[in-house]
Short mmCIF file of C-alpha atoms (C1' of nucleotides) in Angstrom, two decimals:
data_model
loop_
_atom_site.label_atom_id
_atom_site.label_comp_id
_atom_site.label_asym_id
_atom_site.label_seq_id
_atom_site.Cartn_x
_atom_site.Cartn_y
_atom_site.Cartn_z
CA MET A 16 94.34 111.17 116.49
CA GLU A 17 91.71 108.80 117.86
CA LEU A 18 89.48 109.50 114.88
CA LEU A 19 92.42 108.96 112.57
CA LYS A 20 93.22 105.64 114.15
CA GLU A 21 89.61 104.46 114.13
CA GLY A 22 88.42 105.48 110.71
CA GLY A 23 91.34 106.77 108.68
CA ALA A 24 91.78 110.18 107.14
CA ALA A 25 88.24 110.20 105.76
CA ALA A 26 86.81 109.99 109.27
CA LEU A 27 88.76 112.96 110.47
CA ASP A 28 86.58 116.02 110.09
CA LEU A 29 86.55 119.14 112.20
CA ARG A 30 82.93 118.83 113.25
CA LYS A 31 83.50 115.29 114.51
CA VAL A 32 86.57 116.44 116.41
CA ALA A 33 84.49 119.15 118.07
CA ARG A 34 81.74 116.67 118.90
CA LYS A 35 84.29 114.33 120.47
CA ALA A 36 85.65 117.24 122.52
CA GLY A 37 82.13 118.15 123.60
CA VAL A 38 82.12 121.63 122.14
CA SER A 39 80.32 123.31 119.27
CA HIS A 40 81.55 122.73 115.76
CA THR A 41 83.04 126.21 115.53
CA ALA A 42 85.07 126.00 118.74
CA PRO A 43 88.09 124.38 117.02
CA TYR A 44 88.62 127.64 115.14
CA ARG A 45 89.66 129.20 118.45
CA HIS A 46 92.61 126.78 118.53
CA PHE A 47 93.50 126.16 114.90
CA ASP A 48 93.42 128.49 111.92
CA ASP A 49 91.76 125.87 109.77
CA LYS A 50 91.62 122.15 109.12
CA ARG A 51 95.08 122.07 107.59
CA ALA A 52 96.56 123.60 110.75
CA LEU A 53 95.00 120.80 112.81
CA LEU A 54 96.39 118.22 110.41
CA ALA A 55 99.80 119.86 110.64
CA ALA A 56 99.69 119.61 114.44
CA ILE A 57 98.73 115.95 114.19
CA ALA A 58 101.51 115.25 111.70
CA GLU A 59 103.99 117.01 113.96
CA GLU A 60 103.00 114.84 116.90
CA GLY A 61 103.40 111.84 114.60
CA PHE A 62 106.97 112.81 113.74
CA VAL A 63 107.80 113.24 117.40
CA ARG A 64 106.59 109.73 118.11
CA LEU A 65 108.31 108.24 115.06
CA THR A 66 111.59 109.90 116.01
CA ALA A 67 111.34 108.56 119.56
CA GLN A 68 110.78 105.02 118.31
CA MET A 69 113.67 105.25 115.86
CA GLN A 70 115.92 106.62 118.58
CA GLU A 71 114.88 103.85 120.92
CA ALA A 72 115.67 101.29 118.25
CA VAL A 73 119.19 102.64 117.76
CA SER A 74 119.86 102.74 121.48
CA SER A 75 118.59 99.25 122.22
CA ALA A 76 120.56 97.83 119.30
CA GLY A 77 123.87 98.73 120.89
CA THR A 78 126.62 97.87 118.45
CA MET A 79 124.69 95.11 116.70
CA PHE A 80 122.95 96.02 113.42
CA PRO A 81 121.40 99.33 114.42
CA LEU A 82 120.12 99.85 110.87
CA LEU A 83 118.09 96.68 111.00
CA GLU A 84 116.51 97.84 114.24
CA VAL A 85 115.70 101.27 112.86
CA GLY A 86 114.19 99.78 109.72
CA ARG A 87 112.05 97.49 111.83
CA ALA A 88 110.94 100.41 114.00
CA TYR A 89 110.09 102.52 110.95
CA VAL A 90 108.02 99.79 109.33
CA ASN A 91 106.39 98.91 112.61
CA PHE A 92 105.34 102.49 113.22
CA ALA A 93 103.84 102.74 109.74
CA LEU A 94 101.88 99.51 110.05
CA THR A 95 100.65 100.35 113.55
CA GLU A 96 99.46 103.84 112.63
CA PRO A 97 98.78 103.73 108.89
CA ALA A 98 96.44 106.72 108.72
CA LEU A 99 98.78 108.84 110.81
CA MET A 100 101.73 107.82 108.67
CA ARG A 101 99.86 108.83 105.52
CA GLU A 102 98.88 112.14 107.03
CA MET A 103 102.46 112.83 108.08
CA PHE A 104 103.82 112.30 104.60
CA SER A 105 101.14 113.34 102.21
CA GLY A 106 98.43 115.18 103.99
CA LEU A 107 99.31 118.78 103.32
CA THR A 108 100.49 118.52 99.77
CA ILE A 109 102.88 121.33 99.20
CA ASP A 110 103.11 123.93 101.93
CA ARG A 111 104.87 121.89 104.57
CA MET A 112 107.16 124.89 104.90
CA ALA A 113 104.21 126.93 106.12
CA TYR A 114 104.35 124.99 109.40
CA PRO A 115 107.86 125.48 110.77
CA SER A 116 107.48 123.32 113.87
CA LEU A 117 106.20 120.47 111.72
CA HIS A 118 109.20 120.87 109.50
CA GLU A 119 111.51 120.77 112.51
CA ALA A 120 109.86 117.61 113.82
CA SER A 121 110.25 115.87 110.49
CA LYS A 122 113.92 116.77 110.36
CA SER A 123 114.50 115.16 113.74
CA ALA A 124 113.53 111.77 112.30
CA LEU A 125 116.22 112.10 109.66
CA ALA A 126 118.70 113.25 112.29
CA VAL A 127 118.51 109.85 113.99
CA LEU A 128 119.71 108.24 110.77
CA VAL A 129 122.44 110.82 110.21
CA GLN A 130 123.85 110.23 113.68
CA ASP A 131 123.89 106.49 113.22
CA VAL A 132 125.64 106.81 109.86
CA GLU A 133 128.28 109.09 111.38
CA ARG A 134 128.89 106.59 114.15
CA GLU A 135 129.18 103.72 111.68
CA GLN A 136 131.48 105.73 109.48
CA ARG A 137 133.81 106.23 112.44
CA ALA A 138 133.56 102.52 113.23
CA GLY A 139 134.39 101.71 109.61
CA SER A 140 131.23 99.76 108.88
CA VAL A 141 129.96 102.38 106.43
CA ILE A 142 131.87 103.97 103.56
CA GLN A 143 133.56 107.23 104.49
CA ASP A 144 133.91 108.89 101.12
CA GLU A 145 130.32 110.07 101.07
CA ASP A 146 128.56 112.70 103.14
CA ALA A 147 126.72 111.25 106.16
CA THR A 148 123.55 113.19 105.41
CA ASN A 149 123.48 111.93 101.85
CA LEU A 150 123.89 108.35 103.02
CA ALA A 151 121.18 108.87 105.64
CA LEU A 152 118.85 110.09 102.89
CA VAL A 153 119.51 106.90 100.93
CA LEU A 154 118.64 104.83 104.00
CA TRP A 155 115.57 106.92 104.65
CA ALA A 156 114.36 106.41 101.07
CA MET A 157 114.80 102.66 101.47
CA PHE A 158 112.92 102.47 104.78
CA HIS A 159 110.25 104.88 103.68
CA GLY A 160 109.55 103.10 100.43
CA LEU A 161 109.35 99.75 102.16
CA ALA A 162 107.04 101.07 104.87
CA MET A 163 104.71 102.85 102.46
CA LEU A 164 104.46 99.97 100.01
CA LEU A 165 103.67 97.56 102.83
CA LEU A 166 101.19 100.00 104.33
CA GLU A 167 99.39 100.44 101.04
CA ASN A 168 99.22 96.71 100.45
CA GLN A 169 101.36 97.00 97.37
CA MET A 170 103.38 93.94 98.24
CA PRO A 171 100.66 91.30 98.29
CA MET A 172 103.18 88.51 97.88
CA ILE A 173 104.61 89.52 101.22
CA GLY A 174 101.28 89.58 102.98
CA SER A 175 100.89 90.75 106.54
CA GLU A 176 102.32 87.92 108.60
CA PRO A 177 104.97 89.41 110.89
CA SER A 178 107.57 86.85 109.88
CA ALA A 179 107.20 87.62 106.17
CA ILE A 180 107.46 91.33 106.89
CA GLU A 181 110.50 90.76 109.08
CA GLU A 182 112.16 88.89 106.21
CA MET A 183 111.40 91.75 103.84
CA VAL A 184 112.90 94.30 106.23
CA ARG A 185 116.01 92.12 106.44
CA ARG A 186 116.29 91.93 102.68
CA CYS A 187 115.99 95.69 102.32
CA VAL A 188 118.60 96.40 104.98
CA ALA A 189 120.90 93.79 103.49
CA GLY A 190 120.29 95.24 100.05
CA VAL A 191 121.38 98.73 100.98
CA TYR A 192 124.13 97.55 103.32
CA GLU A 193 125.78 94.86 101.25
CA GLY A 194 124.51 95.86 97.83
CA ILE A 195 122.84 93.57 95.32
CA ARG A 196 125.94 93.33 93.15
CA PRO A 197 128.08 90.25 93.88
CA ARG A 198 131.00 90.98 96.21
CA MET B 4 93.09 113.60 85.43
CA GLU B 5 93.13 117.21 84.26
CA LEU B 6 91.59 118.33 87.54
CA LEU B 7 94.13 116.26 89.43
CA LYS B 8 97.00 117.82 87.53
CA GLU B 9 95.68 121.35 87.96
CA GLY B 10 94.58 121.43 91.56
CA GLY B 11 95.65 118.25 93.26
CA ALA B 12 93.47 115.67 94.95
CA ALA B 13 91.45 118.32 96.78
CA ALA B 14 90.28 119.77 93.47
CA LEU B 15 89.02 116.45 92.22
CA ASP B 16 85.35 116.19 93.06
CA LEU B 17 82.65 114.39 91.18
CA ARG B 18 80.52 117.47 90.59
CA LYS B 19 83.43 119.31 89.03
CA VAL B 20 84.21 116.32 86.82
CA ALA B 21 80.63 116.33 85.64
CA ARG B 22 80.73 120.08 85.01
CA LYS B 23 83.91 119.64 82.97
CA ALA B 24 82.23 116.91 80.96
CA GLY B 25 79.21 119.12 80.39
CA VAL B 26 76.69 116.84 82.07
CA SER B 27 74.66 117.02 85.23
CA HIS B 28 76.33 116.22 88.52
CA THR B 29 74.58 112.88 88.78
CA ALA B 30 75.57 111.63 85.35
CA PRO B 31 78.92 110.19 86.54
CA TYR B 32 76.95 107.61 88.52
CA ARG B 33 75.96 106.04 85.22
CA HIS B 34 79.65 105.26 84.61
CA PHE B 35 81.15 104.74 88.05
CA ASP B 36 79.67 103.17 91.16
CA ASP B 37 80.96 105.97 93.34
CA LYS B 38 83.82 108.37 93.76
CA ARG B 39 86.23 105.63 94.82
CA ALA B 40 85.55 103.74 91.60
CA LEU B 41 86.49 106.81 89.59
CA LEU B 42 89.67 107.22 91.63
CA ALA B 43 90.47 103.56 91.06
CA ALA B 44 90.11 104.04 87.31
CA ILE B 45 92.41 107.06 87.44
CA ALA B 46 94.99 105.21 89.52
CA GLU B 47 94.87 102.30 87.07
CA GLU B 48 95.57 104.61 84.16
CA GLY B 49 98.44 106.06 86.21
CA PHE B 50 100.01 102.64 86.67
CA VAL B 51 99.73 101.92 82.97
CA ARG B 52 101.62 105.12 82.21
CA LEU B 53 104.22 104.55 84.92
CA THR B 54 104.84 101.01 83.68
CA ALA B 55 105.28 102.26 80.12
CA GLN B 56 107.84 104.84 81.21
CA MET B 57 109.76 102.30 83.28
CA GLN B 58 109.74 99.86 80.38
CA GLU B 59 110.94 102.57 78.03
CA ALA B 60 113.76 103.39 80.43
CA VAL B 61 114.95 99.78 80.56
CA SER B 62 114.83 99.42 76.80
CA SER B 63 116.65 102.64 76.01
CA ALA B 64 119.34 101.84 78.58
CA GLY B 65 120.48 98.80 76.64
CA THR B 66 123.15 97.05 78.64
CA MET B 67 124.31 100.18 80.48
CA PHE B 68 122.94 100.78 83.99
CA PRO B 69 119.29 99.96 83.38
CA LEU B 70 118.55 100.41 87.09
CA LEU B 71 119.73 103.99 87.02
CA GLU B 72 117.46 104.68 84.08
CA VAL B 73 114.47 103.08 85.75
CA GLY B 74 115.10 105.00 88.96
CA ARG B 75 115.27 108.21 87.01
CA ALA B 76 112.05 107.37 85.17
CA TYR B 77 110.27 106.52 88.41
CA VAL B 78 111.31 109.75 90.13
CA ASN B 79 110.57 111.76 87.03
CA PHE B 80 107.07 110.36 86.77
CA ALA B 81 106.39 111.16 90.43
CA LEU B 82 107.63 114.73 90.15
CA THR B 83 105.78 115.35 86.89
CA GLU B 84 102.45 114.04 88.17
CA PRO B 85 102.58 114.40 91.95
CA ALA B 86 98.85 114.33 92.59
CA LEU B 87 98.38 111.31 90.36
CA MET B 88 101.27 109.53 92.05
CA ARG B 89 99.72 110.17 95.47
CA GLU B 90 96.37 108.93 94.30
CA MET B 91 97.92 105.78 92.84
CA PHE B 92 99.61 104.85 96.08
CA SER B 93 97.43 106.10 98.85
CA GLY B 94 94.12 107.18 97.53
CA LEU B 95 91.95 104.21 98.32
CA THR B 96 93.33 103.19 101.64
CA ILE B 97 92.75 99.51 102.06
CA ASP B 98 90.48 97.89 99.52
CA ARG B 99 92.81 97.98 96.54
CA MET B 100 91.88 94.33 96.11
CA ALA B 101 88.31 95.42 95.40
CA TYR B 102 89.49 96.73 92.02
CA PRO B 103 91.10 93.77 90.26
CA SER B 104 92.16 95.61 87.11
CA LEU B 105 93.85 98.28 89.23
CA HIS B 106 95.68 95.55 91.06
CA GLU B 107 96.80 94.03 87.78
CA ALA B 108 98.06 97.36 86.51
CA SER B 109 100.08 97.96 89.67
CA LYS B 110 101.66 94.54 89.37
CA SER B 111 102.85 95.31 85.86
CA ALA B 112 105.07 98.10 87.22
CA LEU B 113 106.81 95.65 89.51
CA ALA B 114 107.12 93.16 86.66
CA VAL B 115 109.43 95.55 84.81
CA LEU B 116 111.81 95.44 87.74
CA VAL B 117 111.58 91.67 88.12
CA GLN B 118 112.46 91.15 84.47
CA ASP B 119 115.45 93.43 84.69
CA VAL B 120 116.70 91.68 87.82
CA GLU B 121 116.39 88.30 86.12
CA ARG B 122 118.35 89.56 83.16
CA GLU B 123 121.06 90.98 85.40
CA GLN B 124 121.22 87.80 87.41
CA ARG B 125 121.88 85.85 84.21
CA ALA B 126 124.51 88.42 83.25
CA GLY B 127 126.12 88.06 86.67
CA SER B 128 125.77 91.71 87.69
CA VAL B 129 123.24 90.89 90.42
CA ILE B 130 123.57 88.25 93.11
CA GLN B 131 121.96 84.96 92.17
CA ASP B 132 121.30 83.42 95.57
CA GLU B 133 118.16 85.48 96.13
CA ASP B 134 114.77 85.32 94.47
CA ALA B 135 114.39 87.84 91.63
CA THR B 136 111.02 89.03 92.86
CA ASN B 137 112.40 89.67 96.33
CA LEU B 138 115.28 91.69 94.90
CA ALA B 139 112.88 93.60 92.68
CA LEU B 140 110.83 94.49 95.77
CA VAL B 141 113.96 95.87 97.43
CA LEU B 142 114.64 98.03 94.38
CA TRP B 143 111.04 99.14 94.25
CA ALA B 144 111.14 100.19 97.90
CA MET B 145 114.26 102.24 97.23
CA PHE B 146 112.84 104.00 94.18
CA HIS B 147 109.45 104.49 95.74
CA GLY B 148 110.80 105.96 98.96
CA LEU B 149 113.05 108.32 97.07
CA ALA B 150 110.26 109.43 94.75
CA MET B 151 107.74 109.98 97.53
CA LEU B 152 110.12 111.85 99.82
CA LEU B 153 111.15 114.15 96.97
CA LEU B 154 107.54 114.62 95.92
CA GLU B 155 106.48 115.55 99.45
CA ASN B 156 109.33 117.99 99.83
CA GLN B 157 110.81 115.95 102.63
CA MET B 158 114.34 116.35 101.34
CA PRO B 159 114.69 120.15 101.46
CA MET B 160 118.48 119.91 101.38
CA ILE B 161 118.16 118.35 97.95
CA GLY B 162 115.85 121.01 96.63
CA SER B 163 114.23 120.78 93.23
CA GLU B 164 117.05 121.57 90.83
CA PRO B 165 117.27 118.73 88.33
CA SER B 166 120.99 118.26 88.86
CA ALA B 167 120.63 117.82 92.63
CA ILE B 168 117.81 115.35 92.10
CA GLU B 169 119.87 113.49 89.52
CA GLU B 170 122.70 113.20 92.04
CA MET B 171 120.33 111.84 94.66
CA VAL B 172 118.98 109.23 92.24
CA ARG B 173 122.56 108.19 91.51
CA ARG B 174 123.35 107.86 95.20
CA CYS B 175 120.30 105.71 95.83
CA VAL B 176 121.02 103.41 92.91
CA ALA B 177 124.66 103.17 93.94
CA GLY B 178 123.58 102.52 97.51
CA VAL B 179 121.43 99.55 96.66
CA TYR B 180 123.76 98.28 93.93
CA GLU B 181 127.13 98.58 95.60
CA GLY B 182 126.00 98.72 99.23
CA ILE B 183 127.03 101.30 101.78
CA ARG B 184 129.40 98.93 103.52
CA PRO B 185 133.02 99.23 102.34
CA ARG B 186 133.93 96.64 99.72
"C1'" DA C 14 71.14 102.73 78.34
"C1'" DC C 15 71.89 107.33 79.80
"C1'" DC C 16 70.62 111.72 81.69
"C1'" DT C 17 68.19 115.23 84.77
"C1'" DG C 18 66.54 117.97 88.93
"C1'" DA C 19 65.10 117.88 93.43
"C1'" DA C 20 66.30 116.36 97.75
"C1'" DC C 21 69.09 114.73 101.94
"C1'" DA C 22 72.74 114.51 105.04
"C1'" DC C 23 77.01 116.28 105.67
"C1'" DC C 24 81.28 119.41 105.86
"C1'" DG C 25 84.52 123.70 106.15
"C1'" DT C 26 84.28 128.31 107.19
"C1'" DT C 27 82.52 133.00 108.56
"C1'" DC C 28 80.22 136.12 111.47
"C1'" DA C 29 77.63 138.47 114.86
"C1'" DA C 30 76.77 137.71 119.42
"C1'" DG C 31 77.43 136.08 123.99
"C1'" DT C 32 80.35 135.03 128.88
"C1'" DA D 25 90.15 134.55 125.67
"C1'" DC D 26 86.84 131.17 124.47
"C1'" DC D 27 82.42 129.54 123.01
"C1'" DT D 28 77.81 129.45 120.47
"C1'" DG D 29 74.13 129.26 116.71
"C1'" DA D 30 72.74 130.70 112.41
"C1'" DA D 31 74.11 131.00 107.88
"C1'" DC D 32 76.55 130.09 103.29
"C1'" DA D 33 78.58 127.58 99.75
"C1'" DC D 34 79.78 123.19 98.69
"C1'" DC D 35 79.97 117.91 98.19
"C1'" DG D 36 78.61 112.76 97.72
"C1'" DT D 37 74.77 110.12 97.00
"C1'" DT D 38 69.86 108.64 96.16
"C1'" DC D 39 65.64 108.62 93.76
"C1'" DA D 40 61.78 109.37 90.89
"C1'" DA D 41 61.26 110.79 86.43
"C1'" DG D 42 62.33 111.58 81.74
"C1'" DT D 43 64.27 110.23 76.47
#
DNA sequence: ACCTGAACACCGTTCAAGT
DNA sequence: ACCTGAACACCGTTCAAGT
């Protein structure tokens, strides 16, 4: 994870990891089947941390705009650990299912959203005629898209000043909460 | 692009490209500065195609739910060309600005959304007290997040049956259009 | 202007061998 | 159970040399 943070995905190779650990370049194969297995373990750890930060955001928000807090936390995580975020969501191409514990960890991030939606549905601040999981997926898509586009510098007009990013998070949360159609 | 489609990003190496083209493995350096430059060219071509499909979707929609059509087109593109989509949005890490024509191409995809928002604002179907570009960015985030999460198999409860995906696209468009707060 | 072949530094992975 | 060193196949890139 240090290598990932320092030099991005390109800097993360098994031999460098072994060097950093002070062992021979074949030692890692005693602990991981192959490079993908190491990446899966790293991604899993990433999901654990992301889930914790989302959970924290919901808790600290109390009854006031939990979704805004979660969105902020999600974007903040992505911008703080861009290489990790990329590895979590696109490192292992297709066989995510081949790493069950990784799959579990990634589901826990969604679970935070589902729980908040259920709470808001009970409170009446979110529509009740739609499944909570489905609504959570919509929220996740919104947050994820925003985080990834910012991370990949695809919103140059937003830039990287915290205040501009904060405004963009607000707009996205407002967009999905209030809708862009006139009320 | 053939290699990308067949075997994903891992299968795309310069020597293989050269082999496929029937030249020596150093010949590509006469046409591209390095591997990143080739990837940039591929990503650029990807944005051109994505923009065309989004534009087509808006046009064919006429006055009926253009946003739903664009969302569908965006998701469809991502699921049809997953490796290309990944390369377009996360291949070259940070220095996207180092490839001006790539940057231009990626802006043209957003422009399709901006134009539709402006049209809908004039028609009164989208709120007018917010900048069109900002609203387009919100829509883009929604579509992009949905497409990437589906592409990376992060929504296993949705699966890959076209009808389930279609439903999810509908929910996301409805979410950002109507809002998830009761009206 | 475009291509080639040798060469270099590097990586993922395997394997026989050690404690 | 964990580690090592040699070895193999492979890649990105450079360079002198060719047409």
